[in-house]
Amino acid sequence: MSHCTYTLDQAAPLLNMGRNTLARRLREAGVLGEDNLPAGLYRGSRRGGRVNLVIVATGTYWHPICGWTHYGRTEFTDAGLDHIAAKLGIPLASLPHPSSRLAKSHPQPARSAS
C-alpha cells in the first residue's frame, strides 16, 4: 500500500483545475470546511471517519511577530483523489508512480567523470 499524499497544490492539476477552484468545490461538496481542513465525515475520527482518504499534516513555523505558530495542511491519499474525483464528477488524470515523485523531489547530483 502506498503512503503518498497530495496537497491541494499537487492534487489540483491531477483533477484538471486550479488550487482555488478545487478548494471551493470541495467546500461546496462538504469535504472541506471554511479553513480548508477536512469537515464532517472526512474529519479524522476513529468512528466512521474517512481517515484513509483525507489527512491533516501538522507542523509549526516561526512567525516574526507571533513566534512559533501551529498549522494544519490538508492532504489526500491516492484513494482520496479517486473518491473526490468521483464525488465531484471530474476525470482524474493518471497519477504518477510514487517513485517518480521521489525522484523529482530529491534530484541526484551529477557524477564526476573522473
GROMACS .gro file of C-alpha atoms in nm:
model
  114
    1MET     CA    1   0.000   0.000   0.000
    2SER     CA    2   0.137   0.340  -0.099
    3HIS     CA    3   0.169   0.616   0.157
    4CYS     CA    4   0.183   0.901  -0.095
    5THR     CA    5  -0.024   1.206  -0.021
    6TYR     CA    6  -0.106   1.511  -0.229
    7THR     CA    7  -0.153   1.869  -0.109
    8LEU     CA    8  -0.422   2.088  -0.268
    9ASP     CA    9  -0.149   2.237  -0.491
   10GLN     CA   10  -0.046   1.890  -0.612
   11ALA     CA   11  -0.399   1.748  -0.640
   12ALA     CA   12  -0.547   2.035  -0.842
   13PRO     CA   13  -0.361   1.968  -1.171
   14LEU     CA   14  -0.437   1.595  -1.139
   15LEU     CA   15  -0.804   1.693  -1.124
   16ASN     CA   16  -0.762   1.934  -1.417
   17MET     CA   17  -0.834   2.253  -1.224
   18GLY     CA   18  -0.665   2.524  -1.020
   19ARG     CA   19  -0.600   2.507  -0.648
   20ASN     CA   20  -0.856   2.770  -0.551
   21THR     CA   21  -1.126   2.615  -0.770
   22LEU     CA   22  -1.059   2.274  -0.618
   23ALA     CA   23  -1.074   2.413  -0.263
   24ARG     CA   24  -1.402   2.596  -0.339
   25ARG     CA   25  -1.563   2.287  -0.494
   26LEU     CA   26  -1.452   2.069  -0.201
   27ARG     CA   27  -1.600   2.322   0.044
   28GLU     CA   28  -1.926   2.325  -0.155
   29ALA     CA   29  -1.931   1.940  -0.150
   30GLY     CA   30  -1.879   1.932   0.228
   31VAL     CA   31  -1.536   1.769   0.210
   32LEU     CA   32  -1.354   2.076   0.345
   33GLY     CA   33  -1.456   2.340   0.598
   34GLU     CA   34  -1.401   2.715   0.562
   35ASP     CA   35  -1.044   2.666   0.688
   36ASN     CA   36  -0.974   2.414   0.405
   37LEU     CA   37  -0.935   2.135   0.662
   38PRO     CA   38  -1.145   1.817   0.645
   39ALA     CA   39  -1.507   1.858   0.752
   40GLY     CA   40  -1.784   1.625   0.863
   41LEU     CA   41  -1.721   1.258   0.783
   42TYR     CA   42  -1.384   1.349   0.633
   43ARG     CA   43  -1.255   1.479   0.966
   44GLY     CA   44  -1.031   1.216   1.120
   45SER     CA   45  -1.205   1.015   1.387
   46ARG     CA   46  -1.196   0.655   1.495
   47ARG     CA   47  -1.571   0.615   1.445
   48GLY     CA   48  -1.650   0.601   1.076
   49GLY     CA   49  -1.420   0.883   0.966
   50ARG     CA   50  -1.264   0.866   0.622
   51VAL     CA   51  -0.911   0.887   0.758
   52ASN     CA   52  -0.773   0.683   0.469
   53LEU     CA   53  -0.894   0.946   0.218
   54VAL     CA   54  -0.807   1.285   0.365
   55ILE     CA   55  -0.543   1.353   0.629
   56VAL     CA   56  -0.412   1.661   0.804
   57ALA     CA   57  -0.037   1.716   0.815
   58THR     CA   58   0.057   1.939   1.108
   59GLY     CA   59   0.364   2.137   1.191
   60THR     CA   60   0.498   2.465   1.323
   61TYR     CA   61   0.672   2.762   1.171
   62TRP     CA   62   0.834   3.077   1.306
   63HIS     CA   63   0.624   3.392   1.256
   64PRO     CA   64   0.827   3.711   1.313
   65ILE     CA   65   0.553   3.876   1.524
   66CYS     CA   66   0.359   3.585   1.680
   67GLY     CA   67   0.651   3.347   1.734
   68TRP     CA   68   0.606   2.973   1.686
   69THR     CA   69   0.272   2.906   1.515
   70HIS     CA   70   0.099   2.573   1.451
   71TYR     CA   71  -0.059   2.489   1.117
   72GLY     CA   72  -0.258   2.210   0.958
   73ARG     CA   73  -0.247   2.122   0.589
   74THR     CA   74  -0.499   1.900   0.412
   75GLU     CA   75  -0.352   1.614   0.211
   76PHE     CA   76  -0.524   1.348   0.001
   77THR     CA   77  -0.423   0.986  -0.037
   78ASP     CA   78  -0.444   0.808  -0.374
   79ALA     CA   79  -0.780   0.664  -0.266
   80GLY     CA   80  -0.885   1.013  -0.155
   81LEU     CA   81  -0.812   1.156  -0.501
   82ASP     CA   82  -1.018   0.880  -0.661
   83HIS     CA   83  -1.301   0.949  -0.416
   84ILE     CA   84  -1.314   1.325  -0.464
   85ALA     CA   85  -1.287   1.291  -0.843
   86ALA     CA   86  -1.591   1.063  -0.836
   87LYS     CA   87  -1.773   1.287  -0.586
   88LEU     CA   88  -1.711   1.598  -0.798
   89GLY     CA   89  -1.779   1.411  -1.124
   90ILE     CA   90  -1.449   1.503  -1.287
   91PRO     CA   91  -1.197   1.287  -1.472
   92LEU     CA   92  -0.878   1.207  -1.286
   93ALA     CA   93  -0.551   1.242  -1.476
   94SER     CA   94  -0.315   0.946  -1.444
   95LEU     CA   95  -0.138   0.950  -1.110
   96PRO     CA   96   0.241   0.949  -1.126
   97HIS     CA   97   0.411   0.641  -0.986
   98PRO     CA   98   0.529   0.716  -0.628
   99SER     CA   99   0.893   0.653  -0.722
  100SER     CA  100   0.875   0.921  -0.992
  101ARG     CA  101   0.756   1.175  -0.733
  102LEU     CA  102   1.051   1.088  -0.511
  103ALA     CA  103   1.295   1.126  -0.799
  104LYS     CA  104   1.164   1.477  -0.874
  105SER     CA  105   1.172   1.593  -0.514
  106HIS     CA  106   1.521   1.455  -0.439
  107PRO     CA  107   1.737   1.500  -0.751
  108GLN     CA  108   2.066   1.315  -0.753
  109PRO     CA  109   2.382   1.520  -0.802
  110ALA     CA  110   2.571   1.473  -1.129
  111ARG     CA  111   2.863   1.233  -1.100
  112SER     CA  112   3.213   1.335  -1.187
  113ALA     CA  113   3.362   1.177  -1.499
  114SER     CA  114   3.693   1.116  -1.320
   0.00000   0.00000   0.00000
